[in-house]
mmCIF file of C-alpha atoms in Angstrom:
data_model
loop_
_atom_site.group_PDB
_atom_site.id
_atom_site.type_symbol
_atom_site.label_atom_id
_atom_site.label_comp_id
_atom_site.label_asym_id
_atom_site.label_seq_id
_atom_site.Cartn_x
_atom_site.Cartn_y
_atom_site.Cartn_z
ATOM 1 C CA UNK A 1 243.306 373.692 253.879
ATOM 2 C CA UNK A 2 241.253 375.224 251.067
ATOM 3 C CA UNK A 3 242.189 372.366 248.767
ATOM 4 C CA UNK A 4 241.260 369.594 251.197
ATOM 5 C CA UNK A 5 238.269 371.132 252.960
ATOM 6 C CA UNK A 6 236.322 372.824 250.157
ATOM 7 C CA UNK A 7 234.811 370.428 247.636
ATOM 8 C CA UNK A 8 233.443 372.222 244.565
ATOM 9 C CA UNK A 9 230.400 370.765 242.844
ATOM 10 C CA UNK A 10 230.949 372.308 239.432
ATOM 11 C CA UNK A 11 233.573 374.043 237.328
ATOM 12 C CA UNK A 12 232.562 377.519 238.508
ATOM 13 C CA UNK A 13 233.042 376.589 242.166
ATOM 14 C CA UNK A 14 236.340 374.952 241.289
ATOM 15 C CA UNK A 15 237.593 378.137 239.641
ATOM 16 C CA UNK A 16 236.365 380.207 242.586
ATOM 17 C CA UNK A 17 238.283 378.017 245.008
ATOM 18 C CA UNK A 18 241.435 378.288 242.902
ATOM 19 C CA UNK A 19 241.070 382.080 242.789
ATOM 20 C CA UNK A 20 240.672 382.226 246.568
ATOM 21 C CA UNK A 21 243.896 380.249 246.954
ATOM 22 C CA UNK A 22 245.632 382.595 244.528
ATOM 23 C CA UNK A 23 244.344 385.570 246.491
ATOM 24 C CA UNK A 24 245.981 384.192 249.628
ATOM 25 C CA UNK A 25 249.392 384.077 247.958
ATOM 26 C CA UNK A 26 248.779 387.442 246.291
ATOM 27 C CA UNK A 27 247.992 388.829 249.733
ATOM 28 C CA UNK A 28 251.453 387.772 250.915
ATOM 29 C CA UNK A 29 253.061 389.560 247.963
ATOM 30 C CA UNK A 30 250.902 392.652 248.489
ATOM 31 C CA UNK A 31 251.969 392.819 252.146
ATOM 32 C CA UNK A 32 255.585 392.564 251.036
ATOM 33 C CA UNK A 33 255.308 395.467 248.597
ATOM 34 C CA UNK A 34 253.239 397.516 251.031
ATOM 35 C CA UNK A 35 256.007 397.171 253.613
ATOM 36 C CA UNK A 36 258.500 398.252 250.954
ATOM 37 C CA UNK A 37 256.440 401.425 250.343
ATOM 38 C CA UNK A 38 255.435 400.173 246.890
ATOM 39 C CA UNK A 39 251.742 399.451 247.555
ATOM 40 C CA UNK A 40 250.495 399.793 243.974
ATOM 41 C CA UNK A 41 253.156 397.583 242.435
ATOM 42 C CA UNK A 42 252.001 394.415 240.689
ATOM 43 C CA UNK A 43 254.824 392.025 239.883
ATOM 44 C CA UNK A 44 254.432 389.452 237.133
ATOM 45 C CA UNK A 45 253.608 386.797 239.710
ATOM 46 C CA UNK A 46 250.979 388.988 241.324
ATOM 47 C CA UNK A 47 249.394 389.745 237.971
ATOM 48 C CA UNK A 48 249.075 386.011 237.381
ATOM 49 C CA UNK A 49 247.415 385.554 240.773
ATOM 50 C CA UNK A 50 244.891 388.332 241.271
ATOM 51 C CA UNK A 51 241.631 388.579 239.376
ATOM 52 C CA UNK A 52 241.111 391.159 236.593
ATOM 53 C CA UNK A 53 238.741 393.012 238.923
ATOM 54 C CA UNK A 54 241.508 393.587 241.464
ATOM 55 C CA UNK A 55 243.890 394.723 238.730
ATOM 56 C CA UNK A 56 241.310 397.216 237.548
ATOM 57 C CA UNK A 57 240.594 398.504 241.053
ATOM 58 C CA UNK A 58 244.223 398.849 242.063
ATOM 59 C CA UNK A 59 245.667 400.026 238.796
ATOM 60 C CA UNK A 60 248.900 398.583 237.473
ATOM 61 C CA UNK A 61 252.078 400.314 238.554
ATOM 62 C CA UNK A 62 254.408 397.969 236.703
ATOM 63 C CA UNK A 63 255.205 399.759 233.458
ATOM 64 C CA UNK A 64 258.851 399.587 234.481
ATOM 65 C CA UNK A 65 259.706 396.286 236.228
ATOM 66 C CA UNK A 66 261.093 396.584 239.725
ATOM 67 C CA UNK A 67 264.624 395.263 240.200
ATOM 68 C CA UNK A 68 264.247 394.015 243.761
ATOM 69 C CA UNK A 69 267.940 393.151 244.090
ATOM 70 C CA UNK A 70 269.105 396.724 243.532
ATOM 71 C CA UNK A 71 266.041 398.722 244.529
ATOM 72 C CA UNK A 72 266.593 400.534 247.814
ATOM 73 C CA UNK A 73 264.353 402.696 249.925
ATOM 74 C CA UNK A 74 265.116 404.661 253.051
ATOM 75 C CA UNK A 75 263.676 403.719 256.426
ATOM 76 C CA UNK A 76 262.170 407.192 256.773
ATOM 77 C CA UNK A 77 260.257 406.747 253.506
ATOM 78 C CA UNK A 78 258.975 403.382 254.684
ATOM 79 C CA UNK A 79 257.846 404.823 258.007
ATOM 80 C CA UNK A 80 256.067 407.715 256.317
ATOM 81 C CA UNK A 81 253.378 405.314 255.105
ATOM 82 C CA UNK A 82 250.622 404.563 257.562
ATOM 83 C CA UNK A 83 248.483 401.451 257.631
ATOM 84 C CA UNK A 84 245.976 403.173 255.360
ATOM 85 C CA UNK A 85 247.779 405.598 253.068
ATOM 86 C CA UNK A 86 245.515 408.208 251.513
ATOM 87 C CA UNK A 87 247.075 408.114 248.067
ATOM 88 C CA UNK A 88 246.718 404.425 247.360
ATOM 89 C CA UNK A 89 244.592 401.329 247.607
ATOM 90 C CA UNK A 90 245.205 399.065 250.580
ATOM 91 C CA UNK A 91 245.655 395.921 248.508
ATOM 92 C CA UNK A 92 246.167 393.516 251.455
ATOM 93 C CA UNK A 93 242.878 394.718 252.915
ATOM 94 C CA UNK A 94 241.126 394.349 249.550
ATOM 95 C CA UNK A 95 242.394 390.801 249.055
ATOM 96 C CA UNK A 96 241.466 389.863 252.620
ATOM 97 C CA UNK A 97 237.949 391.106 251.915
ATOM 98 C CA UNK A 98 237.783 389.042 248.708
ATOM 99 C CA UNK A 99 238.873 385.891 250.547
ATOM 100 C CA UNK A 100 236.495 386.348 253.473
ATOM 101 C CA UNK A 101 233.701 387.176 251.042
ATOM 102 C CA UNK A 102 234.377 383.877 249.264
ATOM 103 C CA UNK A 103 234.322 381.967 252.556
ATOM 104 C CA UNK A 104 231.078 383.669 253.496
ATOM 105 C CA UNK A 105 229.171 382.378 250.481
ATOM 106 C CA UNK A 106 230.584 378.886 249.948
ATOM 107 C CA UNK A 107 228.466 375.825 250.634
ATOM 108 C CA UNK A 108 229.136 374.859 254.251
ATOM 109 C CA UNK A 109 226.713 371.929 254.410
ATOM 110 C CA UNK A 110 229.428 369.295 253.944
ATOM 111 C CA UNK A 111 232.138 371.139 255.853
ATOM 112 C CA UNK A 112 233.205 370.597 259.446
ATOM 113 C CA UNK A 113 232.409 373.746 261.407
ATOM 114 C CA UNK A 114 235.774 373.830 263.150
ATOM 115 C CA UNK A 115 237.576 373.667 259.807
ATOM 116 C CA UNK A 116 235.553 376.577 258.456
ATOM 117 C CA UNK A 117 236.285 378.641 261.557
ATOM 118 C CA UNK A 118 239.982 377.777 261.253
ATOM 119 C CA UNK A 119 240.084 378.993 257.635
ATOM 120 C CA UNK A 120 238.302 382.217 258.515
ATOM 121 C CA UNK A 121 240.574 382.757 261.507
ATOM 122 C CA UNK A 122 243.687 382.130 259.402
ATOM 123 C CA UNK A 123 242.778 384.947 257.027
ATOM 124 C CA UNK A 124 242.139 387.246 259.980
ATOM 125 C CA UNK A 125 245.479 386.296 261.525
ATOM 126 C CA UNK A 126 247.308 387.080 258.282
ATOM 127 C CA UNK A 127 245.804 390.557 258.178
ATOM 128 C CA UNK A 128 246.536 391.097 261.881
ATOM 129 C CA UNK A 129 250.147 390.114 261.206
ATOM 130 C CA UNK A 130 250.237 392.697 258.413
ATOM 131 C CA UNK A 131 248.991 395.388 260.790
ATOM 132 C CA UNK A 132 251.604 394.296 263.325
ATOM 133 C CA UNK A 133 254.353 394.608 260.703
ATOM 134 C CA UNK A 134 253.188 398.128 259.871
ATOM 135 C CA UNK A 135 253.325 399.024 263.559
ATOM 136 C CA UNK A 136 256.887 397.730 263.801
ATOM 137 C CA UNK A 137 257.878 399.647 260.694
ATOM 138 C CA UNK A 138 256.226 402.933 261.613
ATOM 139 C CA UNK A 139 257.276 402.984 265.282
ATOM 140 C CA UNK A 140 260.922 404.045 265.420
ATOM 141 C CA UNK A 141 263.062 404.340 268.521
ATOM 142 C CA UNK A 142 261.974 407.512 270.373
ATOM 143 C CA UNK A 143 264.080 410.473 269.287
ATOM 144 C CA UNK A 144 264.863 411.541 272.868
ATOM 145 C CA UNK A 145 266.081 408.038 273.740
ATOM 146 C CA UNK A 146 268.139 407.803 270.560
ATOM 147 C CA UNK A 147 269.764 411.213 271.084
ATOM 148 C CA UNK A 148 270.481 410.512 274.744
ATOM 149 C CA UNK A 149 272.066 407.160 273.901
ATOM 150 C CA UNK A 150 274.389 408.727 271.317
ATOM 151 C CA UNK A 151 275.310 411.516 273.743
ATOM 152 C CA UNK A 152 276.172 409.060 276.524
ATOM 153 C CA UNK A 153 278.387 407.053 274.176
ATOM 154 C CA UNK A 154 280.144 410.188 272.938
ATOM 155 C CA UNK A 155 280.797 411.465 276.468
ATOM 156 C CA UNK A 156 282.066 408.074 277.596
ATOM 157 C CA UNK A 157 284.450 407.785 274.669
ATOM 158 C CA UNK A 158 285.734 411.317 275.250
ATOM 159 C CA UNK A 159 286.361 410.555 278.929
ATOM 160 C CA UNK A 160 288.474 407.450 278.264
ATOM 161 C CA UNK A 161 291.695 409.398 277.487
ATOM 162 C CA UNK A 162 291.575 411.037 280.927
ATOM 163 C CA UNK A 163 291.222 407.681 282.692
ATOM 164 C CA UNK A 164 294.186 406.262 280.743
ATOM 165 C CA UNK A 165 296.437 409.275 281.247
ATOM 166 C CA UNK A 166 299.195 407.285 282.905
ATOM 167 C CA UNK A 167 299.196 404.404 280.441
ATOM 168 C CA UNK A 168 301.581 403.878 277.556
ATOM 169 C CA UNK A 169 300.574 405.270 274.184
ATOM 170 C CA UNK A 170 300.133 401.823 272.620
ATOM 171 C CA UNK A 171 297.918 400.617 275.480
ATOM 172 C CA UNK A 172 295.893 403.807 275.316
ATOM 173 C CA UNK A 173 295.292 403.487 271.564
ATOM 174 C CA UNK A 174 294.343 399.809 271.798
ATOM 175 C CA UNK A 175 291.861 400.354 274.636
ATOM 176 C CA UNK A 176 290.377 403.423 272.959
ATOM 177 C CA UNK A 177 289.947 401.563 269.665
ATOM 178 C CA UNK A 178 288.338 398.479 271.242
ATOM 179 C CA UNK A 179 285.868 400.428 273.370
ATOM 180 C CA UNK A 180 284.968 402.759 270.500
ATOM 181 C CA UNK A 181 284.447 399.831 268.132
ATOM 182 C CA UNK A 182 282.219 398.012 270.631
ATOM 183 C CA UNK A 183 279.973 400.950 271.500
ATOM 184 C CA UNK A 184 279.588 402.323 267.988
ATOM 185 C CA UNK A 185 278.999 398.777 266.739
ATOM 186 C CA UNK A 186 276.120 398.304 269.180
ATOM 187 C CA UNK A 187 274.578 401.602 268.057
ATOM 188 C CA UNK A 188 274.948 400.629 264.409
ATOM 189 C CA UNK A 189 273.320 397.242 264.999
ATOM 190 C CA UNK A 190 270.415 398.884 266.812
ATOM 191 C CA UNK A 191 269.792 401.199 263.864
ATOM 192 C CA UNK A 192 270.118 398.329 261.379
ATOM 193 C CA UNK A 193 267.559 396.049 263.023
ATOM 194 C CA UNK A 194 265.120 398.838 263.839
ATOM 195 C CA UNK A 195 263.285 398.168 260.566
ATOM 196 C CA UNK A 196 263.520 394.479 259.550
ATOM 197 C CA UNK A 197 261.634 394.978 256.276
ATOM 198 C CA UNK A 198 263.730 395.806 253.260
ATOM 199 C CA UNK A 199 266.282 394.350 250.872
ATOM 200 C CA UNK A 200 269.409 394.464 253.027
ATOM 201 C CA UNK A 201 271.193 391.309 254.155
ATOM 202 C CA UNK A 202 270.053 391.861 257.732
ATOM 203 C CA UNK A 203 266.380 392.208 256.799
ATOM 204 C CA UNK A 204 263.830 389.420 256.896
ATOM 205 C CA UNK A 205 263.758 387.301 253.694
ATOM 206 C CA UNK A 206 260.141 388.158 252.896
ATOM 207 C CA UNK A 207 260.768 387.644 249.177
ATOM 208 C CA UNK A 208 261.797 384.051 249.860
ATOM 209 C CA UNK A 209 258.681 383.524 251.987
ATOM 210 C CA UNK A 210 256.412 384.774 249.209
ATOM 211 C CA UNK A 211 258.186 382.812 246.473
ATOM 212 C CA UNK A 212 257.923 379.663 248.569
ATOM 213 C CA UNK A 213 254.158 380.145 248.876
ATOM 214 C CA UNK A 214 253.922 380.762 245.133
ATOM 215 C CA UNK A 215 255.786 377.540 244.344
ATOM 216 C CA UNK A 216 253.549 375.532 246.678
ATOM 217 C CA UNK A 217 250.434 377.028 245.110
ATOM 218 C CA UNK A 218 251.708 376.252 241.614
ATOM 219 C CA UNK A 219 252.358 372.660 242.637
ATOM 220 C CA UNK A 220 248.912 372.250 244.212
ATOM 221 C CA UNK A 221 247.048 373.717 241.252
ATOM 222 C CA UNK A 222 249.074 371.794 238.675
ATOM 223 C CA UNK A 223 248.458 368.506 240.509
ATOM 224 C CA UNK A 224 244.859 369.181 241.461
ATOM 225 C CA UNK A 225 243.479 366.098 239.725
ATOM 226 C CA UNK A 226 245.949 363.783 241.446
ATOM 227 C CA UNK A 227 245.194 365.368 244.826
#
């Protein structure tokens, strides 16, 4: 939308538009690392996207590259971070401000009003989605509900032997194993999907989402003259 709707008149405006597009993709990466409780981390791709001013403001926490395939973090550590952590810069918020600031001062004389509103709204929706992700991550299952659910399952499993008292040993063991496997499996699944942001197989592929955006941006910028 930026590429097709904003028509720069000189080289400076062209570079500003390209930087705004880079900021959008960098915002996706910053949301990813914020959700992974690594808010100050700048990957190589992010460092190629954000402006030097943002790098200076945020500081670079990339002296030792992050191995995303092996790097793990506990759900409790993820949840301990609020939407605005006191010890760090909120990079998604900073990038959203940079993008909206760019949209505020561009020449709108040759732009359809609805298109401009759509671009502005899209940036707002991205940030609202980020806030929604933080709410999902920082709102665990209530402790009382979780404890009660485990207690009910434990009591039910302990009561099964009394209900199968007259059955053969093999039947008793098979029924006990199946019921135990089913109930404990449901509890395990509930705990696994409680926080969908991470690097486990059951988590959302946010790295793939970000890399896909990066590849599209690279294609657009490299073929800008043809487009």
